[in-house]
Amino acid sequence: MTQAQALSLADRAAAASRALPPLLVEAERIAATVILGEHGRKRAGPGESFWQYRPYSFGDSTQRIDWHKSARSDRVYIRENEWEAANTLWVWASPSVSMDFNSHLAKVTKRQRAQLLALASASLAVRAQERVSALGSPYAPDHARNQLVKIAGWFLKGEGTPLPSFMRMPRFSSAVLAGDFFDSIPDITRAVSPIAEAGVKGHMVQVVDPAEETLPYSGRVEFHEMAGPIKFLSPKTETLREAYVERLAGHRAALRDLCNRIGWSFTVHRTDESPTATLLALHALISGERAR
């Protein structure tokens, strides 16, 4: 993994996001007076980060006077801090081996598309001056463009666990999780429940290859487990299609039910589709609107 590769992934994500309105992670559910994060709003208000000095005026509290600044001038100055709110977007793209699958029906792997969706969401957030970070990474949330390069590099390393792991996050943060989520429902529940219980509003995006949706194979086919030594030889693959589709639908229904129970959204994205529609849906969801 090189710096050039990280920059390329960041640029592709930014290009995909340019067709969309700026992502506003500032959701309606967060009151303006709640100060739990460190997201700068480029205006005066309650917070801990310095924003600007301004001359003292009638009605200002004397406790806000910056005596050091005032002593160097013939005027009295007020020290204003930057208004802050807990609006941080966390993104995650599954590093599972199964994400490398790419059938003849799609041009990209599930891993490539999940990384693009996650990073494009982060790019939109940065353009909207939101703080972003990658779930499980060592990077503190930031709204600088260089943060996208760090996240891209983290994705390309393929580090982390197959399912998102809980970490300390400011309450009322948002998270976009992109993966195939073919793990068992109990394992997925154990992974995401602590995140939801911490007050994080999550958006689960199941990224699948079109062949995984329809099982379009016929005749004698040997299937290999990508993450292990399991092999299965099917003499007439078409006879498995109905049962396979039913099993997939059942698993997906369980994922939807899980997301409903913890108050998260659930979206399916196929790798033969443009990422734009999914990004638009995420934008609507994260900005507090109901997807149409």
Short mmCIF file of C-alpha atoms in Angstrom, two decimals, residues 86-217:
data_model
loop_
_atom_site.label_atom_id
_atom_site.label_comp_id
_atom_site.label_asym_id
_atom_site.label_seq_id
_atom_site.Cartn_x
_atom_site.Cartn_y
_atom_site.Cartn_z
CA ALA A 86 -21.30 16.29 18.81
CA ASN A 87 -21.63 15.60 15.09
CA THR A 88 -18.92 13.14 14.14
CA LEU A 89 -19.27 10.64 11.30
CA TRP A 90 -17.57 7.27 11.71
CA VAL A 91 -17.12 5.06 8.64
CA TRP A 92 -16.28 1.37 8.39
CA ALA A 93 -15.63 -0.90 5.42
CA SER A 94 -15.40 -4.61 6.09
CA PRO A 95 -11.88 -6.06 5.77
CA SER A 96 -13.29 -9.61 5.54
CA VAL A 97 -11.82 -11.94 2.91
CA SER A 98 -15.32 -12.50 1.53
CA MET A 99 -15.31 -8.88 0.36
CA ASP A 100 -12.83 -9.79 -2.40
CA PHE A 101 -15.53 -11.64 -4.35
CA ASN A 102 -16.18 -10.35 -7.87
CA SER A 103 -18.36 -12.23 -10.34
CA HIS A 104 -18.64 -11.80 -14.11
CA LEU A 105 -21.71 -9.60 -13.52
CA ALA A 106 -19.83 -6.72 -11.87
CA LYS A 107 -16.69 -4.73 -12.59
CA VAL A 108 -15.58 -4.20 -9.00
CA THR A 109 -15.17 -6.30 -5.88
CA LYS A 110 -17.38 -5.84 -2.87
CA ARG A 111 -14.33 -4.52 -0.99
CA GLN A 112 -13.71 -1.79 -3.55
CA ARG A 113 -17.32 -0.66 -3.51
CA ALA A 114 -17.66 -0.75 0.30
CA GLN A 115 -14.50 1.33 0.68
CA LEU A 116 -15.73 3.81 -1.93
CA LEU A 117 -19.14 4.21 -0.28
CA ALA A 118 -17.63 4.68 3.16
CA LEU A 119 -14.97 7.12 2.00
CA ALA A 120 -17.37 9.08 -0.21
CA SER A 121 -19.62 9.52 2.81
CA ALA A 122 -16.60 10.81 4.73
CA SER A 123 -15.72 13.14 1.82
CA LEU A 124 -19.20 14.65 1.88
CA ALA A 125 -18.95 15.11 5.63
CA VAL A 126 -15.58 16.88 5.34
CA ARG A 127 -17.00 19.19 2.67
CA ALA A 128 -19.75 20.04 5.16
CA GLN A 129 -17.07 20.73 7.79
CA GLU A 130 -17.99 17.62 9.76
CA ARG A 131 -15.42 15.63 11.68
CA VAL A 132 -14.80 12.10 10.41
CA SER A 133 -12.82 9.03 11.34
CA ALA A 134 -12.70 5.33 10.54
CA LEU A 135 -14.16 3.00 13.12
CA GLY A 136 -11.37 0.94 14.66
CA SER A 137 -8.59 3.14 13.28
CA PRO A 138 -6.06 5.02 15.44
CA TYR A 139 -7.08 8.39 13.98
CA ALA A 140 -8.91 10.98 16.04
CA PRO A 141 -11.87 12.63 14.27
CA ASP A 142 -10.88 15.55 12.06
CA HIS A 143 -12.42 17.61 9.26
CA ALA A 144 -9.25 18.22 7.23
CA ARG A 145 -9.01 16.70 3.75
CA ASN A 146 -5.85 14.89 4.80
CA GLN A 147 -8.08 12.85 7.10
CA LEU A 148 -9.56 11.22 3.99
CA VAL A 149 -6.10 10.11 2.93
CA LYS A 150 -5.53 8.56 6.36
CA ILE A 151 -8.85 6.73 6.22
CA ALA A 152 -8.12 5.51 2.68
CA GLY A 153 -4.75 4.20 3.83
CA TRP A 154 -6.39 2.43 6.77
CA PHE A 155 -8.89 0.76 4.43
CA LEU A 156 -6.18 -0.35 2.02
CA LYS A 157 -4.20 -1.97 4.82
CA GLY A 158 -7.14 -4.31 5.36
CA GLU A 159 -6.66 -4.22 9.11
CA GLY A 160 -9.34 -4.63 11.71
CA THR A 161 -11.89 -7.27 12.56
CA PRO A 162 -14.43 -8.80 10.13
CA LEU A 163 -17.20 -7.05 12.06
CA PRO A 164 -17.12 -3.53 13.52
CA SER A 165 -15.80 -3.40 17.06
CA PHE A 166 -17.00 -1.05 19.75
CA MET A 167 -14.86 1.92 20.66
CA ARG A 168 -15.50 5.04 22.70
CA MET A 169 -17.40 7.54 20.57
CA PRO A 170 -19.18 10.79 21.43
CA ARG A 171 -22.88 10.29 22.02
CA PHE A 172 -25.07 11.24 19.04
CA SER A 173 -22.34 10.38 16.54
CA SER A 174 -23.33 8.75 13.26
CA ALA A 175 -21.77 5.68 11.67
CA VAL A 176 -21.84 4.26 8.15
CA LEU A 177 -20.98 0.56 8.10
CA ALA A 178 -20.42 -1.07 4.69
CA GLY A 179 -19.91 -4.82 4.32
CA ASP A 180 -21.62 -7.98 3.09
CA PHE A 181 -22.73 -8.93 6.62
CA PHE A 182 -22.91 -12.62 5.77
CA ASP A 183 -21.81 -13.45 9.30
CA SER A 184 -24.26 -15.09 11.67
CA ILE A 185 -26.99 -12.85 13.05
CA PRO A 186 -25.91 -13.46 16.69
CA ASP A 187 -22.34 -12.39 15.83
CA ILE A 188 -23.54 -9.26 14.03
CA THR A 189 -25.88 -8.43 16.92
CA ARG A 190 -23.03 -8.72 19.44
CA ALA A 191 -20.89 -6.43 17.27
CA VAL A 192 -23.32 -3.59 16.60
CA SER A 193 -25.48 -3.56 19.74
CA PRO A 194 -22.85 -1.89 21.98
CA ILE A 195 -22.37 0.81 19.34
CA ALA A 196 -26.10 1.50 19.21
CA GLU A 197 -26.38 1.44 23.00
CA ALA A 198 -23.71 4.16 23.14
CA GLY A 199 -26.12 6.48 21.32
CA VAL A 200 -24.59 6.17 17.86
CA LYS A 201 -27.05 6.45 14.96
CA GLY A 202 -25.97 3.74 12.55
CA HIS A 203 -26.51 3.12 8.87
CA MET A 204 -25.80 -0.44 7.74
CA VAL A 205 -25.09 -0.91 4.04
CA GLN A 206 -25.04 -4.52 2.85
CA VAL A 207 -22.79 -4.62 -0.20
CA VAL A 208 -23.39 -7.66 -2.40
CA ASP A 209 -22.33 -8.92 -5.81
CA PRO A 210 -25.25 -9.48 -8.22
CA ALA A 211 -24.30 -13.17 -8.45
CA GLU A 212 -24.83 -13.46 -4.71
CA GLU A 213 -28.35 -12.16 -5.21
CA THR A 214 -29.51 -14.55 -7.92
CA LEU A 215 -27.07 -17.50 -8.07
CA PRO A 216 -27.00 -17.30 -11.90
CA TYR A 217 -24.96 -20.48 -12.40
#
